Structure formats: structure tokens, C-alpha cells
mmCIF file of C-alpha atoms in Angstrom:
data_model
loop_
_atom_site.group_PDB
_atom_site.id
_atom_site.type_symbol
_atom_site.label_atom_id
_atom_site.label_comp_id
_atom_site.label_asym_id
_atom_site.label_seq_id
_atom_site.Cartn_x
_atom_site.Cartn_y
_atom_site.Cartn_z
ATOM 1 C CA ALA C 812 -120.194 -197.406 210.419
ATOM 2 C CA LEU C 813 -119.713 -195.968 206.917
ATOM 3 C CA GLY C 814 -122.534 -197.978 205.397
ATOM 4 C CA LEU C 815 -120.159 -200.346 203.631
ATOM 5 C CA ALA C 816 -120.957 -203.464 205.627
ATOM 6 C CA PRO C 817 -124.119 -205.459 204.886
ATOM 7 C CA SER C 818 -126.669 -206.107 207.565
ATOM 8 C CA ARG C 819 -125.908 -209.023 209.899
ATOM 9 C CA SER C 820 -129.431 -209.772 211.076
ATOM 10 C CA LYS C 821 -129.963 -213.498 211.572
ATOM 11 C CA SER C 822 -133.610 -213.317 210.587
ATOM 12 C CA LEU C 823 -132.645 -211.735 207.296
ATOM 13 C CA HIS C 824 -129.995 -214.375 206.688
ATOM 14 C CA ARG C 825 -132.658 -217.029 207.007
ATOM 15 C CA SER C 826 -135.037 -215.286 204.613
ATOM 16 C CA PRO C 827 -135.359 -217.178 201.308
ATOM 17 C CA THR C 828 -136.153 -213.889 199.550
ATOM 18 C CA LEU C 829 -132.889 -212.312 200.680
ATOM 19 C CA GLU C 830 -130.945 -215.411 199.678
ATOM 20 C CA GLY C 831 -132.584 -215.296 196.268
ATOM 21 C CA ARG C 832 -131.742 -211.616 195.880
ATOM 22 C CA ARG C 833 -128.105 -212.283 196.791
ATOM 23 C CA PHE C 834 -127.918 -215.124 194.306
ATOM 24 C CA GLY C 835 -129.517 -212.893 191.652
ATOM 25 C CA GLU C 836 -127.064 -210.078 192.372
ATOM 26 C CA THR C 837 -124.138 -212.486 192.082
ATOM 27 C CA LEU C 838 -125.538 -213.719 188.776
ATOM 28 C CA LEU C 839 -126.073 -210.204 187.409
ATOM 29 C CA ARG C 840 -122.522 -209.154 188.296
ATOM 30 C CA SER C 841 -120.867 -212.252 186.887
ATOM 31 C CA ALA C 842 -118.747 -211.852 183.768
ATOM 32 C CA ARG C 843 -120.478 -214.740 181.998
ATOM 33 C CA PHE C 844 -123.920 -213.211 182.406
ATOM 34 C CA GLU C 845 -122.652 -209.856 181.124
ATOM 35 C CA CYS C 846 -121.140 -211.574 178.085
ATOM 36 C CA LEU C 847 -124.433 -213.402 177.488
ATOM 37 C CA THR C 848 -126.357 -210.115 177.743
ATOM 38 C CA MET C 849 -124.011 -208.405 175.282
ATOM 39 C CA ALA C 850 -124.353 -211.326 172.867
ATOM 40 C CA MET C 851 -128.157 -211.154 173.068
ATOM 41 C CA ILE C 852 -128.099 -207.379 172.513
ATOM 42 C CA PHE C 853 -125.954 -207.715 169.400
ATOM 43 C CA GLY C 854 -128.012 -210.679 168.256
ATOM 44 C CA SER C 855 -131.233 -208.710 168.636
ATOM 45 C CA ALA C 856 -129.851 -205.774 166.628
ATOM 46 C CA VAL C 857 -128.576 -208.073 163.858
ATOM 47 C CA GLN C 858 -131.833 -210.025 163.809
ATOM 48 C CA VAL C 859 -133.897 -206.834 163.373
ATOM 49 C CA GLY C 860 -131.655 -205.764 160.498
ATOM 50 C CA LEU C 861 -131.850 -209.147 158.739
ATOM 51 C CA GLN C 862 -135.607 -209.276 159.254
ATOM 52 C CA THR C 863 -136.122 -205.810 157.767
ATOM 53 C CA GLN C 864 -133.830 -206.627 154.844
ATOM 54 C CA GLN C 865 -135.680 -209.878 154.138
ATOM 55 C CA MET C 866 -139.078 -208.162 154.188
ATOM 56 C CA ALA C 867 -137.845 -205.337 151.949
ATOM 57 C CA THR C 868 -136.295 -207.777 149.453
ATOM 58 C CA ASP C 869 -139.337 -210.072 149.243
ATOM 59 C CA MET C 870 -141.820 -207.163 149.420
ATOM 60 C CA VAL C 871 -143.871 -208.853 152.144
ATOM 61 C CA SER C 872 -145.640 -207.430 155.162
ATOM 62 C CA GLU C 873 -144.983 -210.364 157.472
ATOM 63 C CA PRO C 874 -141.560 -211.874 158.254
ATOM 64 C CA PRO C 875 -140.915 -215.650 158.054
ATOM 65 C CA TRP C 876 -141.736 -217.719 161.111
ATOM 66 C CA GLN C 877 -138.046 -218.102 162.032
ATOM 67 C CA TYR C 878 -137.793 -214.371 162.682
ATOM 68 C CA ARG C 879 -141.003 -214.373 164.714
ATOM 69 C CA ALA C 880 -139.603 -217.173 166.872
ATOM 70 C CA ALA C 881 -136.400 -215.175 167.381
ATOM 71 C CA ASP C 882 -138.488 -212.110 168.335
ATOM 72 C CA LEU C 883 -140.271 -214.092 171.026
ATOM 73 C CA LEU C 884 -136.975 -215.532 172.304
ATOM 74 C CA PHE C 885 -135.385 -212.095 172.655
ATOM 75 C CA CYS C 886 -138.544 -210.700 174.255
ATOM 76 C CA VAL C 887 -138.596 -213.454 176.887
ATOM 77 C CA PHE C 888 -134.881 -213.067 177.630
ATOM 78 C CA PHE C 889 -134.891 -209.289 178.039
ATOM 79 C CA ALA C 890 -138.129 -209.325 180.036
ATOM 80 C CA SER C 891 -136.662 -211.985 182.355
ATOM 81 C CA GLU C 892 -133.423 -210.033 182.748
ATOM 82 C CA LEU C 893 -135.349 -206.859 183.594
ATOM 83 C CA GLY C 894 -137.535 -208.744 186.067
ATOM 84 C CA LEU C 895 -134.454 -210.201 187.756
ATOM 85 C CA ARG C 896 -132.873 -206.767 188.132
ATOM 86 C CA ILE C 897 -136.056 -205.303 189.614
ATOM 87 C CA PHE C 898 -136.322 -208.276 191.995
ATOM 88 C CA VAL C 899 -132.721 -207.822 193.169
ATOM 89 C CA TYR C 900 -132.598 -204.041 193.532
ATOM 90 C CA ARG C 901 -136.294 -203.315 194.220
ATOM 91 C CA ALA C 902 -137.027 -199.567 194.347
ATOM 92 C CA ARG C 903 -133.296 -198.821 194.173
ATOM 93 C CA PHE C 904 -133.411 -199.959 190.543
ATOM 94 C CA PHE C 905 -134.719 -196.537 189.461
ATOM 95 C CA CYS C 906 -132.485 -194.376 191.679
ATOM 96 C CA MET C 907 -129.174 -196.248 191.839
ATOM 97 C CA TRP C 908 -126.027 -195.559 189.826
ATOM 98 C CA GLY C 909 -126.962 -195.933 186.151
ATOM 99 C CA TRP C 910 -130.676 -195.375 186.736
ATOM 100 C CA GLY C 911 -130.942 -193.754 183.304
ATOM 101 C CA TRP C 912 -129.886 -196.992 181.617
ATOM 102 C CA ASN C 913 -132.328 -198.914 183.811
ATOM 103 C CA LEU C 914 -135.192 -196.660 182.739
ATOM 104 C CA PHE C 915 -134.036 -196.996 179.136
ATOM 105 C CA ASP C 916 -134.108 -200.811 179.402
ATOM 106 C CA THR C 917 -137.559 -200.724 180.985
ATOM 107 C CA LEU C 918 -138.999 -198.637 178.155
ATOM 108 C CA LEU C 919 -137.453 -200.905 175.524
ATOM 109 C CA VAL C 920 -138.802 -204.062 177.129
ATOM 110 C CA LEU C 921 -142.273 -202.526 177.518
ATOM 111 C CA SER C 922 -142.236 -201.415 173.875
ATOM 112 C CA GLN C 923 -141.250 -204.919 172.748
ATOM 113 C CA ILE C 924 -144.025 -206.488 174.828
ATOM 114 C CA LEU C 925 -146.481 -203.941 173.379
ATOM 115 C CA GLU C 926 -145.272 -204.838 169.882
ATOM 116 C CA GLU C 927 -145.942 -208.532 170.467
ATOM 117 C CA LEU C 928 -149.398 -207.746 171.862
ATOM 118 C CA LEU C 929 -150.242 -205.585 168.850
ATOM 119 C CA LEU C 930 -149.089 -208.256 166.406
ATOM 120 C CA ALA C 931 -151.106 -210.870 168.270
ATOM 121 C CA SER C 932 -154.202 -208.642 168.262
ATOM 122 C CA ALA C 933 -153.820 -207.897 164.544
ATOM 123 C CA GLY C 934 -153.883 -211.620 163.811
ATOM 124 C CA ASN C 935 -156.983 -212.169 165.960
ATOM 125 C CA THR C 936 -160.093 -210.806 164.252
ATOM 126 C CA ASP C 937 -162.156 -210.700 167.449
ATOM 127 C CA VAL C 938 -159.523 -208.686 169.309
ATOM 128 C CA ALA C 939 -158.862 -206.444 166.303
ATOM 129 C CA ALA C 940 -162.564 -205.635 166.031
ATOM 130 C CA GLY C 941 -162.567 -204.399 169.613
ATOM 131 C CA LEU C 942 -159.701 -201.903 169.199
ATOM 132 C CA ASN C 943 -162.052 -198.939 168.691
ATOM 133 C CA GLY C 944 -162.306 -199.521 164.963
ATOM 134 C CA LEU C 945 -158.544 -199.573 164.316
ATOM 135 C CA SER C 946 -157.710 -201.515 161.183
ATOM 136 C CA PRO C 947 -155.270 -204.426 161.419
ATOM 137 C CA SER C 948 -152.963 -202.708 158.902
ATOM 138 C CA TYR C 949 -152.679 -199.664 161.184
ATOM 139 C CA VAL C 950 -151.872 -201.883 164.159
ATOM 140 C CA VAL C 951 -149.193 -203.656 162.121
ATOM 141 C CA ARG C 952 -147.634 -200.314 161.096
ATOM 142 C CA VAL C 953 -147.410 -199.262 164.756
ATOM 143 C CA ALA C 954 -145.822 -202.616 165.604
ATOM 144 C CA ARG C 955 -143.268 -202.128 162.823
ATOM 145 C CA MET C 956 -142.297 -198.734 164.213
ATOM 146 C CA LEU C 957 -141.779 -200.305 167.630
ATOM 147 C CA ARG C 958 -139.722 -203.067 166.002
ATOM 148 C CA ALA C 959 -137.403 -200.516 164.413
ATOM 149 C CA ALA C 960 -136.977 -198.822 167.790
ATOM 150 C CA ARG C 961 -135.649 -202.098 169.210
ATOM 151 C CA ALA C 962 -132.394 -201.574 167.328
ATOM 152 C CA VAL C 963 -131.679 -198.728 169.749
ATOM 153 C CA ARG C 964 -130.960 -201.411 172.359
ATOM 154 C CA VAL C 965 -127.505 -201.816 170.837
ATOM 155 C CA LEU C 966 -126.591 -198.585 172.627
ATOM 156 C CA HIS C 967 -126.848 -200.625 175.829
ATOM 157 C CA VAL C 968 -123.410 -202.030 175.039
ATOM 158 C CA MET C 969 -121.989 -198.734 176.328
ATOM 159 C CA ARG C 970 -122.606 -200.003 179.851
ATOM 160 C CA PHE C 971 -119.918 -202.612 179.288
ATOM 161 C CA ALA C 972 -117.460 -200.493 177.218
ATOM 162 C CA GLU C 973 -115.811 -197.808 179.354
ATOM 163 C CA GLU C 974 -114.259 -195.812 176.508
ATOM 164 C CA LEU C 975 -117.480 -195.825 174.491
ATOM 165 C CA ARG C 976 -119.400 -194.644 177.539
ATOM 166 C CA VAL C 977 -116.927 -191.779 178.009
ATOM 167 C CA LEU C 978 -117.339 -190.724 174.376
ATOM 168 C CA VAL C 979 -121.122 -190.734 174.560
ATOM 169 C CA GLY C 980 -121.053 -188.913 177.903
ATOM 170 C CA CYS C 981 -118.855 -186.195 176.413
ATOM 171 C CA ILE C 982 -121.183 -185.841 173.425
ATOM 172 C CA VAL C 983 -124.250 -185.534 175.644
ATOM 173 C CA HIS C 984 -122.468 -183.044 177.902
ATOM 174 C CA SER C 985 -121.565 -180.880 174.882
ATOM 175 C CA MET C 986 -125.209 -180.447 173.851
ATOM 176 C CA LYS C 987 -125.409 -177.109 175.660
ATOM 177 C CA SER C 988 -122.391 -175.803 173.753
ATOM 178 C CA PHE C 989 -123.875 -177.198 170.552
ATOM 179 C CA PHE C 990 -127.133 -175.323 171.121
ATOM 180 C CA TRP C 991 -125.477 -171.951 171.644
ATOM 181 C CA ALA C 992 -123.084 -172.550 168.746
ATOM 182 C CA ALA C 993 -126.066 -173.285 166.507
ATOM 183 C CA VAL C 994 -127.770 -170.092 167.710
ATOM 184 C CA LEU C 995 -124.648 -168.044 166.937
ATOM 185 C CA LEU C 996 -124.284 -169.513 163.447
ATOM 186 C CA LEU C 997 -127.983 -169.025 162.760
ATOM 187 C CA LEU C 998 -127.791 -165.362 163.737
ATOM 188 C CA ILE C 999 -124.754 -164.736 161.537
ATOM 189 C CA ILE C 1000 -126.289 -166.591 158.591
ATOM 190 C CA TYR C 1001 -129.625 -164.828 159.067
ATOM 191 C CA VAL C 1002 -128.086 -161.353 158.988
ATOM 192 C CA ALA C 1003 -126.035 -162.191 155.866
ATOM 193 C CA SER C 1004 -129.090 -163.786 154.214
ATOM 194 C CA LEU C 1005 -131.209 -160.668 154.720
ATOM 195 C CA SER C 1006 -128.538 -158.487 153.113
ATOM 196 C CA LEU C 1007 -128.023 -160.776 150.126
ATOM 197 C CA THR C 1008 -131.744 -161.254 149.548
ATOM 198 C CA GLN C 1009 -132.288 -157.480 149.574
ATOM 199 C CA VAL C 1010 -129.440 -156.843 147.146
ATOM 200 C CA VAL C 1011 -130.611 -159.561 144.745
ATOM 201 C CA LEU C 1012 -134.208 -158.310 144.923
ATOM 202 C CA VAL C 1013 -133.182 -154.737 144.083
ATOM 203 C CA HIS C 1014 -131.034 -155.955 141.189
ATOM 204 C CA ARG C 1015 -133.841 -158.055 139.732
ATOM 205 C CA LEU C 1016 -136.372 -155.193 140.003
ATOM 206 C CA GLU C 1017 -134.318 -152.203 138.834
ATOM 207 C CA SER C 1018 -131.624 -153.414 136.474
ATOM 208 C CA GLY C 1019 -133.820 -155.406 134.122
ATOM 209 C CA ALA C 1020 -131.839 -158.608 134.525
ATOM 210 C CA SER C 1021 -132.160 -161.285 131.858
ATOM 211 C CA ALA C 1022 -134.159 -164.425 132.454
ATOM 212 C CA HIS C 1023 -131.010 -166.520 132.851
ATOM 213 C CA SER C 1024 -129.491 -164.044 135.335
ATOM 214 C CA ALA C 1025 -132.715 -163.795 137.327
ATOM 215 C CA HIS C 1026 -133.002 -167.574 137.421
ATOM 216 C CA GLU C 1027 -129.419 -168.029 138.684
ATOM 217 C CA LEU C 1028 -129.831 -165.420 141.405
ATOM 218 C CA ALA C 1029 -133.274 -166.679 142.470
ATOM 219 C CA ARG C 1030 -131.923 -170.206 142.640
ATOM 220 C CA TRP C 1031 -129.646 -169.327 145.570
ATOM 221 C CA TYR C 1032 -131.014 -166.009 146.948
ATOM 222 C CA GLY C 1033 -134.645 -165.841 145.787
ATOM 223 C CA SER C 1034 -136.042 -165.727 149.332
ATOM 224 C CA VAL C 1035 -134.828 -165.466 152.893
ATOM 225 C CA PRO C 1036 -135.241 -169.217 153.658
ATOM 226 C CA GLN C 1037 -133.463 -170.070 150.403
ATOM 227 C CA SER C 1038 -130.605 -167.684 151.246
ATOM 228 C CA VAL C 1039 -130.303 -169.149 154.753
ATOM 229 C CA LEU C 1040 -130.160 -172.668 153.324
ATOM 230 C CA SER C 1041 -127.566 -171.672 150.698
ATOM 231 C CA LEU C 1042 -125.262 -169.979 153.219
ATOM 232 C CA PHE C 1043 -125.620 -172.874 155.654
ATOM 233 C CA GLN C 1044 -124.677 -175.343 152.923
ATOM 234 C CA GLY C 1045 -121.696 -173.185 151.996
ATOM 235 C CA LEU C 1046 -120.394 -173.250 155.586
ATOM 236 C CA THR C 1047 -120.987 -176.925 156.288
ATOM 237 C CA GLY C 1048 -119.735 -178.393 153.009
ATOM 238 C CA GLY C 1049 -123.085 -179.086 151.401
ATOM 239 C CA LEU C 1050 -122.107 -176.684 148.597
ATOM 240 C CA ASP C 1051 -118.877 -175.201 147.368
ATOM 241 C CA TRP C 1052 -118.975 -171.541 148.357
ATOM 242 C CA GLY C 1053 -117.532 -170.706 144.934
ATOM 243 C CA GLU C 1054 -120.860 -171.766 143.388
ATOM 244 C CA LEU C 1055 -122.595 -169.240 145.631
ATOM 245 C CA ALA C 1056 -120.150 -166.409 144.876
ATOM 246 C CA ASN C 1057 -120.029 -166.770 141.079
ATOM 247 C CA PRO C 1058 -123.634 -165.572 140.419
ATOM 248 C CA LEU C 1059 -123.006 -162.507 142.576
ATOM 249 C CA ILE C 1060 -119.783 -161.672 140.721
ATOM 250 C CA GLN C 1061 -121.102 -162.329 137.189
ATOM 251 C CA HIS C 1062 -124.594 -160.840 137.441
ATOM 252 C CA ILE C 1063 -124.339 -158.089 140.086
ATOM 253 C CA SER C 1064 -120.855 -156.830 141.010
ATOM 254 C CA PRO C 1065 -117.342 -158.137 141.777
ATOM 255 C CA VAL C 1066 -117.437 -155.970 144.912
ATOM 256 C CA LEU C 1067 -120.369 -158.022 146.232
ATOM 257 C CA GLY C 1068 -118.406 -161.176 145.437
ATOM 258 C CA PHE C 1069 -115.473 -159.827 147.452
ATOM 259 C CA LEU C 1070 -117.746 -159.055 150.413
ATOM 260 C CA PHE C 1071 -119.226 -162.543 150.198
ATOM 261 C CA SER C 1072 -115.714 -164.038 150.196
ATOM 262 C CA ALA C 1073 -114.799 -161.953 153.258
ATOM 263 C CA TYR C 1074 -117.948 -163.163 155.048
ATOM 264 C CA THR C 1075 -117.101 -166.784 154.201
ATOM 265 C CA ALA C 1076 -113.508 -166.398 155.425
ATOM 266 C CA PHE C 1077 -114.699 -164.847 158.699
ATOM 267 C CA ALA C 1078 -117.298 -167.564 159.263
ATOM 268 C CA LEU C 1079 -114.966 -170.452 158.432
ATOM 269 C CA LEU C 1080 -111.686 -169.255 159.956
ATOM 270 C CA ALA C 1081 -112.945 -167.337 162.984
ATOM 271 C CA VAL C 1082 -116.404 -168.501 164.002
ATOM 272 C CA MET C 1083 -116.037 -172.196 163.185
ATOM 273 C CA ASN C 1084 -112.623 -172.458 164.853
ATOM 274 C CA VAL C 1085 -113.915 -170.786 168.010
ATOM 275 C CA VAL C 1086 -116.895 -173.149 168.039
ATOM 276 C CA SER C 1087 -114.589 -176.156 167.601
ATOM 277 C CA ALA C 1088 -112.331 -174.948 170.433
ATOM 278 C CA THR C 1089 -115.356 -174.522 172.702
ATOM 279 C CA PHE C 1090 -116.461 -178.083 171.967
ATOM 280 C CA VAL C 1091 -112.980 -179.451 172.614
ATOM 281 C CA GLU C 1092 -112.721 -177.617 175.944
ATOM 282 C CA ALA C 1093 -116.127 -178.892 177.075
ATOM 283 C CA VAL C 1094 -115.230 -182.455 176.076
ATOM 284 C CA ILE C 1095 -111.869 -182.323 177.904
ATOM 285 C CA LYS C 1096 -113.518 -181.084 181.099
ATOM 286 C CA ARG C 1097 -116.214 -183.741 180.934
ATOM 287 C CA SER C 1098 -113.686 -186.467 180.206
ATOM 288 C CA ALA C 1099 -111.638 -185.453 183.244
ATOM 289 C CA ARG C 1100 -114.780 -185.462 185.394
ATOM 290 C CA LEU C 1101 -115.807 -188.921 184.163
ATOM 291 C CA LYS C 1102 -112.291 -190.200 184.814
ATOM 292 C CA GLU C 1103 -112.443 -188.870 188.370
ATOM 293 C CA ILE C 1104 -115.824 -190.544 188.932
ATOM 294 C CA ARG C 1105 -114.437 -193.825 187.614
ATOM 295 C CA GLN C 1106 -111.445 -193.554 189.951
ATOM 296 C CA MET C 1107 -113.769 -192.951 192.900
ATOM 297 C CA ARG C 1108 -115.797 -196.057 192.044
ATOM 298 C CA GLU C 1109 -112.661 -198.166 191.663
ATOM 299 C CA ALA C 1110 -111.265 -196.873 194.962
ATOM 300 C CA SER C 1111 -114.564 -197.614 196.720
ATOM 301 C CA ARG C 1112 -114.658 -201.148 195.295
ATOM 302 C CA LEU C 1113 -111.017 -201.713 196.287
ATOM 303 C CA PHE C 1114 -111.659 -200.475 199.837
ATOM 304 C CA LYS C 1115 -114.553 -202.920 200.223
ATOM 305 C CA ARG C 1116 -112.289 -205.708 198.988
ATOM 306 C CA LEU C 1117 -109.560 -204.862 201.524
ATOM 307 C CA ASP C 1118 -111.892 -204.262 204.487
ATOM 308 C CA ILE C 1119 -112.214 -207.930 205.411
ATOM 309 C CA ASP C 1120 -113.801 -207.412 208.854
ATOM 310 C CA HIS C 1121 -116.204 -204.713 207.570
ATOM 311 C CA SER C 1122 -115.012 -202.300 210.251
ATOM 312 C CA GLY C 1123 -114.916 -199.255 207.993
ATOM 313 C CA CYS C 1124 -111.114 -199.073 208.308
ATOM 314 C CA ILE C 1125 -108.235 -201.034 206.799
ATOM 315 C CA THR C 1126 -104.882 -201.913 208.333
ATOM 316 C CA PHE C 1127 -101.538 -202.684 206.760
ATOM 317 C CA ASP C 1128 -102.027 -206.382 207.504
ATOM 318 C CA GLU C 1129 -105.213 -206.393 205.416
ATOM 319 C CA ILE C 1130 -103.345 -204.754 202.534
ATOM 320 C CA ALA C 1131 -100.432 -207.179 202.865
ATOM 321 C CA ASP C 1132 -102.796 -210.140 202.614
ATOM 322 C CA HIS C 1133 -103.966 -208.926 199.182
ATOM 323 C CA LEU C 1134 -100.675 -207.758 197.661
ATOM 324 C CA GLU C 1135 -100.683 -210.627 195.160
ATOM 325 C CA SER C 1136 -104.265 -210.060 193.990
ATOM 326 C CA PRO C 1137 -104.735 -208.631 190.468
ATOM 327 C CA GLU C 1138 -106.776 -205.662 191.720
ATOM 328 C CA ILE C 1139 -104.030 -204.504 194.107
ATOM 329 C CA GLU C 1140 -101.343 -204.942 191.476
ATOM 330 C CA ALA C 1141 -103.409 -202.941 188.977
ATOM 331 C CA PHE C 1142 -103.921 -200.213 191.589
ATOM 332 C CA PHE C 1143 -100.187 -199.966 192.282
ATOM 333 C CA ARG C 1144 -99.485 -199.775 188.542
ATOM 334 C CA THR C 1145 -102.035 -196.984 188.207
ATOM 335 C CA ILE C 1146 -100.277 -194.788 190.765
ATOM 336 C CA ASP C 1147 -96.798 -195.870 189.517
ATOM 337 C CA VAL C 1148 -95.731 -197.438 192.822
ATOM 338 C CA ASP C 1149 -93.957 -200.758 193.247
ATOM 339 C CA VAL C 1150 -95.704 -203.411 195.352
ATOM 340 C CA ARG C 1151 -92.636 -203.651 197.583
ATOM 341 C CA GLU C 1152 -93.266 -200.061 198.655
ATOM 342 C CA ALA C 1153 -96.649 -200.911 200.127
ATOM 343 C CA ARG C 1154 -95.585 -199.873 203.632
ATOM 344 C CA SER C 1155 -94.508 -196.430 202.471
ATOM 345 C CA LEU C 1156 -97.791 -196.032 200.590
ATOM 346 C CA PHE C 1157 -99.767 -197.010 203.678
ATOM 347 C CA ASP C 1158 -97.928 -194.429 205.804
ATOM 348 C CA LEU C 1159 -98.596 -191.830 203.118
ATOM 349 C CA LEU C 1160 -102.337 -192.541 203.082
ATOM 350 C CA ASP C 1161 -102.529 -192.704 206.893
ATOM 351 C CA VAL C 1162 -102.657 -188.949 207.382
ATOM 352 C CA ASP C 1163 -103.391 -188.967 211.123
ATOM 353 C CA GLY C 1164 -100.807 -191.704 211.858
ATOM 354 C CA SER C 1165 -103.315 -193.924 213.683
ATOM 355 C CA GLY C 1166 -102.320 -197.106 211.883
ATOM 356 C CA LEU C 1167 -105.807 -197.288 210.360
ATOM 357 C CA ILE C 1168 -106.989 -195.856 207.056
ATOM 358 C CA GLU C 1169 -110.600 -194.752 206.974
ATOM 359 C CA PHE C 1170 -112.641 -194.627 203.805
ATOM 360 C CA GLU C 1171 -112.325 -190.849 203.430
ATOM 361 C CA GLU C 1172 -108.546 -190.998 203.799
ATOM 362 C CA PHE C 1173 -108.275 -193.861 201.339
ATOM 363 C CA LEU C 1174 -110.533 -192.200 198.751
ATOM 364 C CA SER C 1175 -108.890 -188.761 198.873
ATOM 365 C CA GLY C 1176 -105.413 -190.303 198.874
ATOM 366 C CA CYS C 1177 -106.136 -192.515 195.856
ATOM 367 C CA ILE C 1178 -107.552 -189.599 193.865
ATOM 368 C CA ARG C 1179 -104.529 -187.417 194.675
ATOM 369 C CA LEU C 1180 -102.048 -190.151 193.798
ATOM 370 C CA GLN C 1181 -103.728 -190.995 190.477
ATOM 371 C CA GLY C 1182 -103.775 -187.405 189.248
ATOM 372 C CA PRO C 1183 -101.159 -184.701 188.707
ATOM 373 C CA ALA C 1184 -100.046 -182.550 191.597
ATOM 374 C CA LYS C 1185 -102.141 -179.412 192.070
ATOM 375 C CA ALA C 1186 -100.958 -176.033 193.246
ATOM 376 C CA SER C 1187 -102.658 -176.588 196.618
ATOM 377 C CA ASP C 1188 -100.740 -179.865 197.049
ATOM 378 C CA LEU C 1189 -97.445 -178.092 196.375
ATOM 379 C CA VAL C 1190 -98.293 -175.296 198.826
ATOM 380 C CA MET C 1191 -99.176 -177.831 201.539
ATOM 381 C CA ALA C 1192 -95.948 -179.742 200.884
ATOM 382 C CA MET C 1193 -93.893 -176.548 201.114
ATOM 383 C CA ARG C 1194 -95.647 -175.610 204.350
ATOM 384 C CA GLU C 1195 -94.943 -179.012 205.886
ATOM 385 C CA ILE C 1196 -91.287 -178.829 204.813
ATOM 386 C CA ARG C 1197 -90.970 -175.341 206.256
ATOM 387 C CA SER C 1198 -92.549 -176.379 209.560
ATOM 388 C CA TYR C 1199 -90.242 -179.416 209.664
ATOM 389 C CA PHE C 1200 -87.156 -177.264 209.183
ATOM 390 C CA VAL C 1201 -88.344 -174.746 211.793
ATOM 391 C CA GLU C 1202 -88.933 -177.543 214.300
ATOM 392 C CA HIS C 1203 -85.606 -179.163 213.444
ATOM 393 C CA SER C 1204 -83.755 -175.844 213.844
ATOM 394 C CA ALA C 1205 -85.413 -175.241 217.225
ATOM 395 C CA ASN C 1206 -84.410 -178.707 218.431
ATOM 396 C CA SER C 1207 -80.860 -178.154 217.202
ATOM 397 C CA ARG C 1208 -80.583 -174.855 219.076
ATOM 398 C CA SER C 1209 -81.992 -176.355 222.270
ATOM 399 C CA SER C 1210 -79.563 -179.284 222.113
ATOM 400 C CA THR C 1211 -76.628 -176.927 221.478
ATOM 401 C CA THR C 1212 -77.598 -174.754 224.452
ATOM 402 C CA PHE C 1213 -77.923 -177.828 226.639
ATOM 403 C CA SER C 1214 -74.442 -179.000 225.660
ATOM 404 C CA SER C 1215 -72.928 -175.566 226.450
ATOM 405 C CA ASP C 1216 -74.495 -175.582 229.922
ATOM 406 C CA GLU C 1217 -73.053 -179.027 230.578
ATOM 407 C CA VAL C 1218 -69.612 -177.834 229.494
ATOM 408 C CA ASP C 1219 -69.856 -174.831 231.809
ATOM 409 C CA GLU C 1220 -70.781 -177.076 234.734
ATOM 410 C CA VAL C 1221 -67.859 -179.357 234.035
#
């Protein structure tokens, strides 16, 4: 009823295509196939690096035949793996969970196939003559650029490393904060650069500065772009800000050097710390969100494992049958509950007391148990305790009154 159970149509069960898709899905989700894929990804990245190093050392335009054979092997493997995924998931391949990685893999495989076609056409004079007058050397240069892009495939390993995927997700999520931080720094640096460039220009025109003095000042503050670059280097560690302050102190005025030092202190101690705090806050929020999404996926996978009859609900008997499985033990360790307290946990998740736990109850309960208590949880607990005491007090009064009436009758 919740869409968790697969279709039970007999005609579909007899379909060879569906059987092949199920076998392909089992193969794609197996640990051995994932390990093989990771090994091929690392092997492809290493092979591209060794091939580039060999060509750069020997100063040749074509790699040895061993590398070309390895290129073809990796191309066939990744194209076959992509074809298998598309065959299994069909149109869902581009809209399912992780569709961005799927699109990324598709582009990489297409670029590698295009690279092989370009290299083959460059070696064939008849085909090369028909490429609208493109020279074989130009075709080879394009193929080399595509070959270098293949090293990006090593990022695919993030699909198999949870912590690495969290780090990259936090970095991508902080791009908005990075943009506005860069805008703020650029505005501050631009305003300071205009002032310094104006002061240096006036000094060079009116004070009759020597050639050495004019050269030192023009080196750092001769134009607005040069001033912007100098101040940016002083803030980011590209230059020691003392090198930027000394020409101002020696050739113009110590007061200007003091103002420059005050600007540097403000930018480093105030602006940069605020920017760092903003990044940290954004990363913490994104990390918590990714952790919650991961918990939801794990809870959904665990529910499917426990729901043996595919009814959309689980009973205590179904949980008891899996208490010794590694997934259940890991789940109990996550929420800091002993396996022997499984009955108490089931009663806690069964909010309506029906003896059945639906998917929504199981998911919300798992998320609440795996995280810290919120203020709303405490308020609800206090309300339930208060209602319990009110009900208990009312029952106590009614029983006391009933006993008094019986005594009076006697």
C-alpha cells in the first residue's frame, strides 16, 4: 500500500527482460561489483597520470601501445557498466536518487567514446580529410583534452565513501556563502585600493618623488588593478602586509602606514573571522541535513528488510525474527538501546497502540531516537505526564468516594 512492495504480476515474473533487470540490479548492488568499479576508477586515474608522465618524459605525441590497450579496456568497461545501469533503471536512471552522479558518468563515458573516435579518425587519412578541413594535429589536441578530463572520474569514488560525500556536499552547499563573502571582500579591497591609488598618484605628481621612490610606490599602487591585487595578496597570504606598508611609511607618511595597518587589522581580525564563522555555520547545517537524509535512507532500507510479507506494516514477531542480524544490531547500537529491550522499543514506536508499526511511525520514531531531544519533544512529554497525573488523580478520587459510600452503607 505504501509502494514498498514490488509488483506480483505473473506475466511480469515470466518476462525474460524483467528477470534480466532483476539480475542486473542484484549485480550492481553487490559489494564485489562496487569494489571492482572502484578499482577500475582508481586504475583509470592512475593510468592517465602514468600515460601523461611517459609522454612528457619522452617528448612524444603518441603513447605506447600498452596505454592505448588500457584506454580501450577502460572505455569498454565503463560503457558496459553505464549500459547495464540504463538497462536496469530505464528512464528512472536520470531522475532517481543520485541522478547527478548518473549524468556525470554519462558525460564522462560519452567523452571517452568521443576521444577514441577522434583518435581513430586522426589515424585514418580518409576520415581525417572529411572532417571539414580539420588537421589531424588539431583532432589529436582535442582528444588529449578529453583524455585529461577522464581523471575527473576519480571523484566518482565519493559515491562509495560516505564521509567524503558529506565533505563535498558541504563544500558545494557553501558556494552561496563563498560568493557573497567574495563580494564583500572585493568591495572592501576596492574602496581601499581607490584611496591608496589616489594618495600615491598625488604624491608622485606634486612632491617630486625620486625615481626609486616612484618605482617602489608604482610597483604596488601604480594603478587600481595593481592596488586591488596587492591588497588581496596581503589579506590571503600571497604577500606579507609589511612589504605593502613599508613604501607608504618611508616615501609618503607614517600616518598613512598607520591607517594601512588599521585597515589590515580590521580586514583580518573582523571581516575574515566573520566570513569563517559564516562558512562553519553553513557547513554544520548542511552536515546535519545530510546526516538526517542518511538516517532516513537507512530507516527505509531497514523497514523493507523487516517487512517480510510486504504488507506495509511490521509486527513485533517480524522484528524478533531479525534480532540477530547485523543490521538490527547496528540500529540498536545507533539509538543506544540493548537488543533485549526490543519489546519496549516496539511499544515506543507503536504510537497508536495497534500492535503494528506503519512506515511513517517507524521513520519518524527512528529519526527522533537517533537525534537529541528537541524542545517540542520535551513539551509533548510534559503534557503526556501531566495528563497522566490528572487522570490518575481523578481515578484515585473516584475510588476513594466509592469506598466511603460502601462504608456508609455498611
